[in-house]
Coordinates of C-alpha atoms in Angstrom, one line a residue:
X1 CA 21.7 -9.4 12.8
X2 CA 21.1 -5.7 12.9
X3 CA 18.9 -4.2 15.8
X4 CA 16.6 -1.1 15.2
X5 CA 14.6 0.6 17.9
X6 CA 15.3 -2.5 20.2
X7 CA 16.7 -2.0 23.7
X8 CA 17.4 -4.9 25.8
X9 CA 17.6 -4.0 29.3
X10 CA 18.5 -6.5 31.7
X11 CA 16.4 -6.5 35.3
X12 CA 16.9 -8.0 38.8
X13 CA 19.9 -10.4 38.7
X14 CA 19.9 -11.1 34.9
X15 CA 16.9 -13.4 35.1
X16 CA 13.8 -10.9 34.2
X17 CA 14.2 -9.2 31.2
X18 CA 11.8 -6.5 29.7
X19 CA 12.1 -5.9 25.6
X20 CA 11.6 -2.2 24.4
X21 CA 10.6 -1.8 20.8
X22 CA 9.9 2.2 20.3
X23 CA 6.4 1.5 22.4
X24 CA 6.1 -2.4 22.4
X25 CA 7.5 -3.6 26.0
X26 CA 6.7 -6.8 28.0
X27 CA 8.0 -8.6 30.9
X28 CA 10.0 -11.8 30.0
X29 CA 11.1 -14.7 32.2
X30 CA 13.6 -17.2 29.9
X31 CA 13.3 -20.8 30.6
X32 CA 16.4 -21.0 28.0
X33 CA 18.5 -19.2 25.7
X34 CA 16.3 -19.6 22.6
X35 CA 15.9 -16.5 20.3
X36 CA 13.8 -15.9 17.5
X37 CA 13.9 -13.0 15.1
X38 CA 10.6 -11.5 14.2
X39 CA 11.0 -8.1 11.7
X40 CA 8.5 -5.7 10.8
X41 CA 6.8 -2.3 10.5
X42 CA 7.2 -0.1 13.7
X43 CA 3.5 0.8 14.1
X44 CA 2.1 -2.9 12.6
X45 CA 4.4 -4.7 15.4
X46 CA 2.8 -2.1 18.2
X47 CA -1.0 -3.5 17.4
X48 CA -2.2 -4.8 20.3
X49 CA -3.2 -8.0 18.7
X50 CA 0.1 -8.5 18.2
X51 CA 1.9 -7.5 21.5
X52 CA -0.6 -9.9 22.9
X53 CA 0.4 -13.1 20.8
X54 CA 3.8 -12.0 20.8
X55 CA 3.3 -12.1 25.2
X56 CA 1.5 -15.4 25.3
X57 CA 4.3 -17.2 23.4
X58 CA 6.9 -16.1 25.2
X59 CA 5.2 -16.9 28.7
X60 CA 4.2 -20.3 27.9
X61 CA 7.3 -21.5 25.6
X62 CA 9.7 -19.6 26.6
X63 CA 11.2 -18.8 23.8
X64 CA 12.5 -15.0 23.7
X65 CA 11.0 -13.5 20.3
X66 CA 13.9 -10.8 19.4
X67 CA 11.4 -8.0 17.7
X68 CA 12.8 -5.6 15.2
X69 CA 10.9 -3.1 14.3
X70 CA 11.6 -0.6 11.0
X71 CA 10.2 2.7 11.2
X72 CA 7.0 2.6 8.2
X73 CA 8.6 5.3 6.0
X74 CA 12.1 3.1 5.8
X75 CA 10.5 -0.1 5.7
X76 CA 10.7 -1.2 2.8
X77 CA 14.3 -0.1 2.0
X78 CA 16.0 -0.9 5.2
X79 CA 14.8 -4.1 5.1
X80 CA 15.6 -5.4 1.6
X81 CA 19.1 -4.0 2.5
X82 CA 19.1 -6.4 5.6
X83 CA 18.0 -8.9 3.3
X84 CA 20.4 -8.3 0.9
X85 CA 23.3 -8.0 3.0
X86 CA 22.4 -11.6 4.9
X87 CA 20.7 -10.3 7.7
X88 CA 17.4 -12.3 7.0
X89 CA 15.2 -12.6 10.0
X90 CA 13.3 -15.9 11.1
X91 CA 9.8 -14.8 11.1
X92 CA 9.3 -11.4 8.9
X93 CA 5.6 -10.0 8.2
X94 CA 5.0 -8.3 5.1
X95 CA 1.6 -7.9 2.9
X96 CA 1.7 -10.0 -0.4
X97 CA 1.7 -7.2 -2.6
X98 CA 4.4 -5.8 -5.5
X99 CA 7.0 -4.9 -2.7
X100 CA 7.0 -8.6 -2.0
X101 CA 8.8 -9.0 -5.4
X102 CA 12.4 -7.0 -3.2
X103 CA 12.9 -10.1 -1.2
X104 CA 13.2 -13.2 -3.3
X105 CA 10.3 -15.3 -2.4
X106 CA 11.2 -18.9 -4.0
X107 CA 14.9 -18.8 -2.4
X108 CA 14.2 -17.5 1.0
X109 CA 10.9 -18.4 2.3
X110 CA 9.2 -21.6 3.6
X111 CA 6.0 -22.6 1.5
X112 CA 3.2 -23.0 4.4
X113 CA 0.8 -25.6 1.8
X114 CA 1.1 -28.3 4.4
X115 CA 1.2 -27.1 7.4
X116 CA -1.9 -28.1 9.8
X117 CA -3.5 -24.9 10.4
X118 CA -3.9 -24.0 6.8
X119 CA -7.8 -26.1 7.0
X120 CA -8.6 -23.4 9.7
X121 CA -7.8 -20.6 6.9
X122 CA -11.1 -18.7 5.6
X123 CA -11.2 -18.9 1.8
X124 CA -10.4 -15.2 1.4
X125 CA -7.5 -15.2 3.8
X126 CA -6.1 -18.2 2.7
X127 CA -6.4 -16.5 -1.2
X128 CA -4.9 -13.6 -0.4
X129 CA -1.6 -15.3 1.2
X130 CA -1.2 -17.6 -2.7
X131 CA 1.3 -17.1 -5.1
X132 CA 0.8 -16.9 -8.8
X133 CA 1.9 -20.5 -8.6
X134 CA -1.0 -21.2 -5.5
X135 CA 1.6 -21.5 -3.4
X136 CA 0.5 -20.4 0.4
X137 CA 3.7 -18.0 1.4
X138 CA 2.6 -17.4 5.4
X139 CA -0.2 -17.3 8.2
X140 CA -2.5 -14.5 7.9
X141 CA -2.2 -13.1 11.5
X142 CA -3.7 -9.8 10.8
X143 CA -7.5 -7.7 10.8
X144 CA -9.5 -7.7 8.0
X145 CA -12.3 -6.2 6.4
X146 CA -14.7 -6.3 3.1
X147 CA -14.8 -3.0 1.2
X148 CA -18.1 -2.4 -0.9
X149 CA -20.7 -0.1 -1.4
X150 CA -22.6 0.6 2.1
X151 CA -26.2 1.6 1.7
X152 CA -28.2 3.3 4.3
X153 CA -31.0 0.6 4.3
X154 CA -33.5 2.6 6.2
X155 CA -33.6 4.7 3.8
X156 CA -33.7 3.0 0.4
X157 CA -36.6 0.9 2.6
X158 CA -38.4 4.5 3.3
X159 CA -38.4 5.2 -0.5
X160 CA -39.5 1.9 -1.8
X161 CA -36.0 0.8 -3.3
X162 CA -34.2 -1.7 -3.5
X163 CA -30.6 -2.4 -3.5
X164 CA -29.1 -3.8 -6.4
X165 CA -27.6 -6.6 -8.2
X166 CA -26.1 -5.8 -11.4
X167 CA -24.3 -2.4 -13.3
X168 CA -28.2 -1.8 -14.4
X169 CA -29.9 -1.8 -11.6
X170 CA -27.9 0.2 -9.8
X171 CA -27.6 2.4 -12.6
X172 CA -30.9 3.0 -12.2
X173 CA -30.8 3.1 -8.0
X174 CA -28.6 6.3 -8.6
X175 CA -30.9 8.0 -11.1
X176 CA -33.6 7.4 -9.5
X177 CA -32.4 8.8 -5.9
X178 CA -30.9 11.8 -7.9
X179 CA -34.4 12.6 -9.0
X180 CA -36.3 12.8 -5.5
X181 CA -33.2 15.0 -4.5
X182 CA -31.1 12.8 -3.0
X183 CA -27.1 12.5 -3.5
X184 CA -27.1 8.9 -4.0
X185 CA -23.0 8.4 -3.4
X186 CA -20.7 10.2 -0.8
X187 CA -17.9 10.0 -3.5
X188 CA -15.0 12.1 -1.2
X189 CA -12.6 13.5 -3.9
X190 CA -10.4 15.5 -1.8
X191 CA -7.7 13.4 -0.9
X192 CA -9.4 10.0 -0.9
X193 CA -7.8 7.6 -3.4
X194 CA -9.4 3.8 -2.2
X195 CA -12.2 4.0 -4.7
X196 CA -10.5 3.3 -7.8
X197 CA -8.7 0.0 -6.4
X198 CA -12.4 -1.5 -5.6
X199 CA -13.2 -0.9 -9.6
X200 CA -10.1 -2.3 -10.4
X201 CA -9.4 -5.5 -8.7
X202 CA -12.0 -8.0 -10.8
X203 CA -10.2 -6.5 -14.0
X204 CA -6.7 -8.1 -12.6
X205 CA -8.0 -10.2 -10.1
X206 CA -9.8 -12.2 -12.7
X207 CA -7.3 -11.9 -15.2
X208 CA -4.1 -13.2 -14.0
X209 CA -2.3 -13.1 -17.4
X210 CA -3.6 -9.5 -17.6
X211 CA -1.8 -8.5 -14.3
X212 CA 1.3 -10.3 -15.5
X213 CA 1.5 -8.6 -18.7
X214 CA 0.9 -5.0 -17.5
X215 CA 4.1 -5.6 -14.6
X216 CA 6.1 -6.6 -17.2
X217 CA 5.7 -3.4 -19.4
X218 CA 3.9 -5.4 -22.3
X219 CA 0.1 -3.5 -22.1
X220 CA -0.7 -0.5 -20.7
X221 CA -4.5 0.6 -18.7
X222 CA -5.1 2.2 -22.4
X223 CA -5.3 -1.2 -23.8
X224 CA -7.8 -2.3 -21.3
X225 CA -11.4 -1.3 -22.2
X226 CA -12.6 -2.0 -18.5
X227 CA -10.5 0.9 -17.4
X228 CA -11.5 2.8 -19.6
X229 CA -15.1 2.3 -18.6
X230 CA -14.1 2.7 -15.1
X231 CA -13.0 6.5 -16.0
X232 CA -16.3 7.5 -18.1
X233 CA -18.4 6.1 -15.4
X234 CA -17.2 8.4 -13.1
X235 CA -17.2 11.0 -15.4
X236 CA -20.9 10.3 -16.7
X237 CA -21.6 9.9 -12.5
X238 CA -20.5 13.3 -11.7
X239 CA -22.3 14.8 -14.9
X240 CA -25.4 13.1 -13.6
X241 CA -25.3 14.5 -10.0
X242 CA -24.6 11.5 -8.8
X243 CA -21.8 12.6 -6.1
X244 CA -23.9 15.6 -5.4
X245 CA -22.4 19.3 -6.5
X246 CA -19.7 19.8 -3.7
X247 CA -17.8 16.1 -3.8
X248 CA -14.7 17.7 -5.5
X249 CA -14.3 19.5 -1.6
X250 CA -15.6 16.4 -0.1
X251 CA -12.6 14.5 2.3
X252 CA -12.6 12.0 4.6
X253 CA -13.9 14.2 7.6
X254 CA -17.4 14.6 5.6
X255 CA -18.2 11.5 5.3
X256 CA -19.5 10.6 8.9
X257 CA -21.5 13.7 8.1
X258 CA -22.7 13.1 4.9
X259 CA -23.9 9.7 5.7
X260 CA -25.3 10.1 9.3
X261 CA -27.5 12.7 8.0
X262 CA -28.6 11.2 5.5
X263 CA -27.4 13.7 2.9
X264 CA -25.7 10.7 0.6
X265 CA -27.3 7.2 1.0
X266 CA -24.1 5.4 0.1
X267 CA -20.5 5.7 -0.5
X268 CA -17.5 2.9 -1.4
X269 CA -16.0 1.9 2.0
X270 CA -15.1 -0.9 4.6
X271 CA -17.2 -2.3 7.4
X272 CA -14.2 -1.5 10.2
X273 CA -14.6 2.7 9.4
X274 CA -18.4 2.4 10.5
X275 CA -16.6 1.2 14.5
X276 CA -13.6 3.9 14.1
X277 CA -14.9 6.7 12.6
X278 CA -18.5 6.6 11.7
X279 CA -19.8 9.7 14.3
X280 CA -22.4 8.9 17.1
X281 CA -25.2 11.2 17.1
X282 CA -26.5 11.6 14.1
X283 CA -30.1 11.0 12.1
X284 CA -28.9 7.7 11.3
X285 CA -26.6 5.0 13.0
X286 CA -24.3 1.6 12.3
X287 CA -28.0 -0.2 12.8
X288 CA -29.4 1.7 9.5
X289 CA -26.7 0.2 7.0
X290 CA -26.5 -2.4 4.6
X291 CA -24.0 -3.6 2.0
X292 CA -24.1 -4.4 -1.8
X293 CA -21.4 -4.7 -4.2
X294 CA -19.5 -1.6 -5.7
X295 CA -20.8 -0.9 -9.2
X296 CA -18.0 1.1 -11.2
X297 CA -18.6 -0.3 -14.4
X298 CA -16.0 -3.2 -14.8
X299 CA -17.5 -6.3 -13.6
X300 CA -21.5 -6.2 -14.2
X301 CA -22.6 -8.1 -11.4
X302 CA -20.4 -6.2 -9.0
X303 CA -17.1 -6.7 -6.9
X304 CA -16.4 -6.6 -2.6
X305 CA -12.7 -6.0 -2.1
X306 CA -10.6 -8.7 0.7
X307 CA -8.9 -7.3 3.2
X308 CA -5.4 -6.8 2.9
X309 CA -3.1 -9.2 5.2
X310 CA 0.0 -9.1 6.9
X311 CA 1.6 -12.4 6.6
X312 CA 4.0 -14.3 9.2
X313 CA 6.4 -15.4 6.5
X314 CA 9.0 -17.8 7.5
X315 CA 12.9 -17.6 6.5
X316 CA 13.2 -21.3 4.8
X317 CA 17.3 -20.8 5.5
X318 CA 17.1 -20.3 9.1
X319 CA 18.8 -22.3 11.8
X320 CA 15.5 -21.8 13.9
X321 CA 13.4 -23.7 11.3
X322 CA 11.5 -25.6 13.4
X323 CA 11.2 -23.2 16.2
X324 CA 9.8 -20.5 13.5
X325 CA 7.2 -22.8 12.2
X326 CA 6.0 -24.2 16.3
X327 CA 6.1 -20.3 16.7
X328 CA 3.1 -19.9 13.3
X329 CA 1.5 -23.0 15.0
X330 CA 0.9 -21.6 18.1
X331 CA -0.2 -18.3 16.6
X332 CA -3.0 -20.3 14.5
X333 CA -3.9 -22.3 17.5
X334 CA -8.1 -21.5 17.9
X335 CA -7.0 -20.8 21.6
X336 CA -4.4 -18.1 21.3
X337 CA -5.8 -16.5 18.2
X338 CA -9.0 -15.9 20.2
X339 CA -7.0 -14.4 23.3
X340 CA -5.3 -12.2 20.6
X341 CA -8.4 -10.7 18.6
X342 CA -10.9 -10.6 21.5
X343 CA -12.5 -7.5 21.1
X344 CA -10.7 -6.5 17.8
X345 CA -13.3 -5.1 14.9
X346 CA -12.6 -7.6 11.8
X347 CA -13.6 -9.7 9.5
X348 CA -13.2 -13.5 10.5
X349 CA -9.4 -14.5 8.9
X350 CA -9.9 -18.0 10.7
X351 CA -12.7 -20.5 10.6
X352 CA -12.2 -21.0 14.5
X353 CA -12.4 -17.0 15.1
X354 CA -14.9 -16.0 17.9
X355 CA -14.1 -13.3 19.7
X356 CA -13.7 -11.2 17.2
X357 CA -16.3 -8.3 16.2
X358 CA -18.0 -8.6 12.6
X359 CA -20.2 -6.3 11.8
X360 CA -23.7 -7.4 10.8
X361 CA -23.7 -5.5 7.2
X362 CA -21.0 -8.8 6.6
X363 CA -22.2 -11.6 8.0
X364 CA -25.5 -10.1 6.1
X365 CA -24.2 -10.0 3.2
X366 CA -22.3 -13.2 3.3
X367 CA -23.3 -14.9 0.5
X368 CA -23.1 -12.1 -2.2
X369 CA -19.8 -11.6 -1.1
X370 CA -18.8 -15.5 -1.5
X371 CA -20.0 -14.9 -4.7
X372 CA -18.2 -11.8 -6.0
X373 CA -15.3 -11.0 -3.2
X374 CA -12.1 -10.5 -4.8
X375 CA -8.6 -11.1 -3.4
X376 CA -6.9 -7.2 -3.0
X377 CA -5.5 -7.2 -6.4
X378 CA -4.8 -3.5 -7.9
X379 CA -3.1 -1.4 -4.7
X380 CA -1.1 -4.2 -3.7
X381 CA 0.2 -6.6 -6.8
X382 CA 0.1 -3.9 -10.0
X383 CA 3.2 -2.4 -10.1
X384 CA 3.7 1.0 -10.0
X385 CA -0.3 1.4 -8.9
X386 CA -0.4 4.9 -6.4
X387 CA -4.0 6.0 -5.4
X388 CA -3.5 9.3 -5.2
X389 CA -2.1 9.3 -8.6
X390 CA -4.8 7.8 -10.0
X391 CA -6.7 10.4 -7.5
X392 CA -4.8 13.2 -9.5
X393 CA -5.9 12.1 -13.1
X394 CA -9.4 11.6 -12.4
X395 CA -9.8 15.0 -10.4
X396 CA -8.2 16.7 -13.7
X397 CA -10.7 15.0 -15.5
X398 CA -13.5 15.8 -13.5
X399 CA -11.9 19.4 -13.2
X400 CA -12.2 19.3 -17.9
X401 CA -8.9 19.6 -17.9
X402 CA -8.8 16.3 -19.3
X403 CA -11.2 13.9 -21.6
X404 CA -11.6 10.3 -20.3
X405 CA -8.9 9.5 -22.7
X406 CA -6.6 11.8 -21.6
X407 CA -7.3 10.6 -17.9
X408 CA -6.2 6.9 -18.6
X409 CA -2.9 8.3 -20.2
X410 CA -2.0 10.1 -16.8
X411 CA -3.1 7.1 -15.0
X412 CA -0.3 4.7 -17.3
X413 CA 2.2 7.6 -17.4
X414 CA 2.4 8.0 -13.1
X415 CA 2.4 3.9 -12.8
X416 CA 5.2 4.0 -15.4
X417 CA 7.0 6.3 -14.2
X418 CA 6.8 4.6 -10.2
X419 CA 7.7 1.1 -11.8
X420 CA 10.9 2.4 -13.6
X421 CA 11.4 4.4 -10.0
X422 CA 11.2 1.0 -8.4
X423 CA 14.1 -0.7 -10.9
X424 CA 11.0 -2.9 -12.1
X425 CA 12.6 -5.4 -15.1
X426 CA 10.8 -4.1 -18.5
X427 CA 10.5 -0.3 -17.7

């Protein structure tokens, strides 16, 4: 097995040992010889959520966990290369997304349907961890959040409005706040590329066969009206004023700004930015902001968008079966979960979670987003899908340099053109 960034330095008569991973280090006192091989990003096995859980097991089973951790940029290709050349790790964390696809699920990972933590799962966690075939492929040991459209409530309440419940209504929320001189969406076009996913994920999310046939090169976006109505929205959107007359210079820096002074009233975003980088200060605060659905045009009553989750996927062909498995087992223990997310800003992955922070625009909103929350569906499982790409074509559109027809083209040209990139069958 192949070492990266790990050091092992041996301490005070060979019987303390302290484990250097490029920033993740931790005193160890073996009660055996037992190693276990956990591999993953650099920066996702330096969370502290992680360094904690990693800690506690090792303290208390005394079992060494061997951590090999792939700078982000290399990720991907070092450790398919491991993968392919044998060097398959016990425990390896990845997000279940089109990347998956380089390591070979069905032959080299254990399917997780039976194990006794799975009943702890929250729905959306436990969805986004399923195979096309509903198999579960590892535990969800990760933060979370729920991307919508956040609405500063004290506001709309000021006004007399009312938040909305369909592609009509808030339609007509937009116009409205347009016309009483308002910007009624902080829509940050300069180099922010989430928005487009949130449109997108009911159109694959709820279409399974849909998803299939556009990863295998048989349709293209052009074939699907919803992304087509996706593009003239935010077309007719800008047209109307909607993102205000400066959103093409808008980035990610404006919109603490734009919201806390209550220049925009909403924008398309995730509950965890409002704890890491919504400003204190300002006219308005976390307290004055609600959350609906995002309305892009292709799903009428609205979609929220899961978090995206590492998984602890276990390698079905190790001789440390039983000790990988006991390792997910303690990690989904109630107890040690809530040692390792106390204090951390997310959205509950486990039923059991409690020291966790969740915002109240969530737990507010919880039963609209039972009802239209979809699994993260376009960044992570359509081949080929790039953000800023799709950032690109719809800033030349919004630039004319494009129709809306010409914008979808770009959009199917850049995903084709990453898929073949990728050595994707079909393209």
């Amino acid at each position: 097995m192949k070492k990266r960034s790990f050091i092992i330095m041996l301490v005070i008569a060979a019987t303390v040992f302290m484990t250097s991973c490029d920033g993740i280090k931790r005193n160890f006192e073996p009660s055996d010889e037992t190693v276990l091989t956990i591999m993953g990003r650099k920066s996702d096995m330096e969370k502290s959520y992680m360094t904690s859980i990693f800690d506690l097991y090792e303290k208390e089973k005394g079992v060494k966990l061997d951590v090999i951790a792939i700078e982000d940029a290399e990720f991907e290709t070092e450790a398919s290369k491991d993968f392919e050349d044998g060097n398959i790790p016990d425990v390896f964390m990845h997000f279940n997304n089109s990347d998956l696809k380089r390591f070979d699920v069905s032959d080299n990972f254990y399917y997780m349907n039976d194990e006794s933590w799975v009943s702890d799962l929250t729905n959306s966690s436990k969805a986004y961890c399923l195979d096309s075939s509903g198999n579960l492929l590892g535990l969800p040991f990760w933060e979370s959040s729920v991307s919508g459209c956040y609405y500063n409530k004290t506001l709309l309440d000021s006004l007399g409005l009312k938040p909305a419940t369909t592609q009509a209504e808030f339609d007509v929320l937009c116009q409205v706040l347009t016309e009483i001189g308002y910007t009624p969406i902080c829509w940050p076009a300069d180099g922010c590329t989430w928005m487009f996913q949130l449109a997108l994920d009911p159109v694959f999310a709820d279409n399974p066969s849909l998803l299939e046939k556009i990863n295998k090169n048989e349709g293209t976006y052009s074939d699907i009206p919803e992304v087509s109505n996706m593009v003239k929205w935010i077309k007719d959107a800008a047209d109307k004023g909607w993102f205000g007359s400066t959103y093409l210079k808008k980035g990610w820096s404006d919109i603490s700004e734009d919201l806390g002074s209550g220049d925009a009233v909403m924008t398309f975003i995730w509950d965890t930015w409002f704890y890491t980088d919504f400003e204190k200060g300002n006219k308005y605060s976390l307290d004055d902001f609600a959350l609906m659905p995002v309305f892009m045009n292709t799903v009428d009553s609205g979609t929220y968008e899961g978090g995206n989750l590492n998984m602890m996927m276990v390698n079905k062909n190790s001789d440390k079966l039983d000790t990988a498995l006991e390792f997910l087992s303690f990690c989904a223990s109630e107890e040690n979960y809530n040692i390792a997310f106390d204090g951390i800003s997310t959205v509950s992955c486990f039923k059991g979670q409690k020291t966790n922070i969740q915002s109240h625009m969530v737990t507010d909103a919880s039963a609209s987003i039972a009802e239209n929350e979809r699994v993260s569906t376009a960044t992570s499982r359509v081949i080929g899908y790039s953000g800023d790409d799709m950032l690109e074509a719809v800033n030349k559109m919004l630039k004319k340099d494009v129709d809306v027809a010409g914008c979808v083209k770009l959009m199917d040209e850049q995903r084709i053109k990453r898929a073949k990139a990728q050595g994707t069958q079909g393209f």
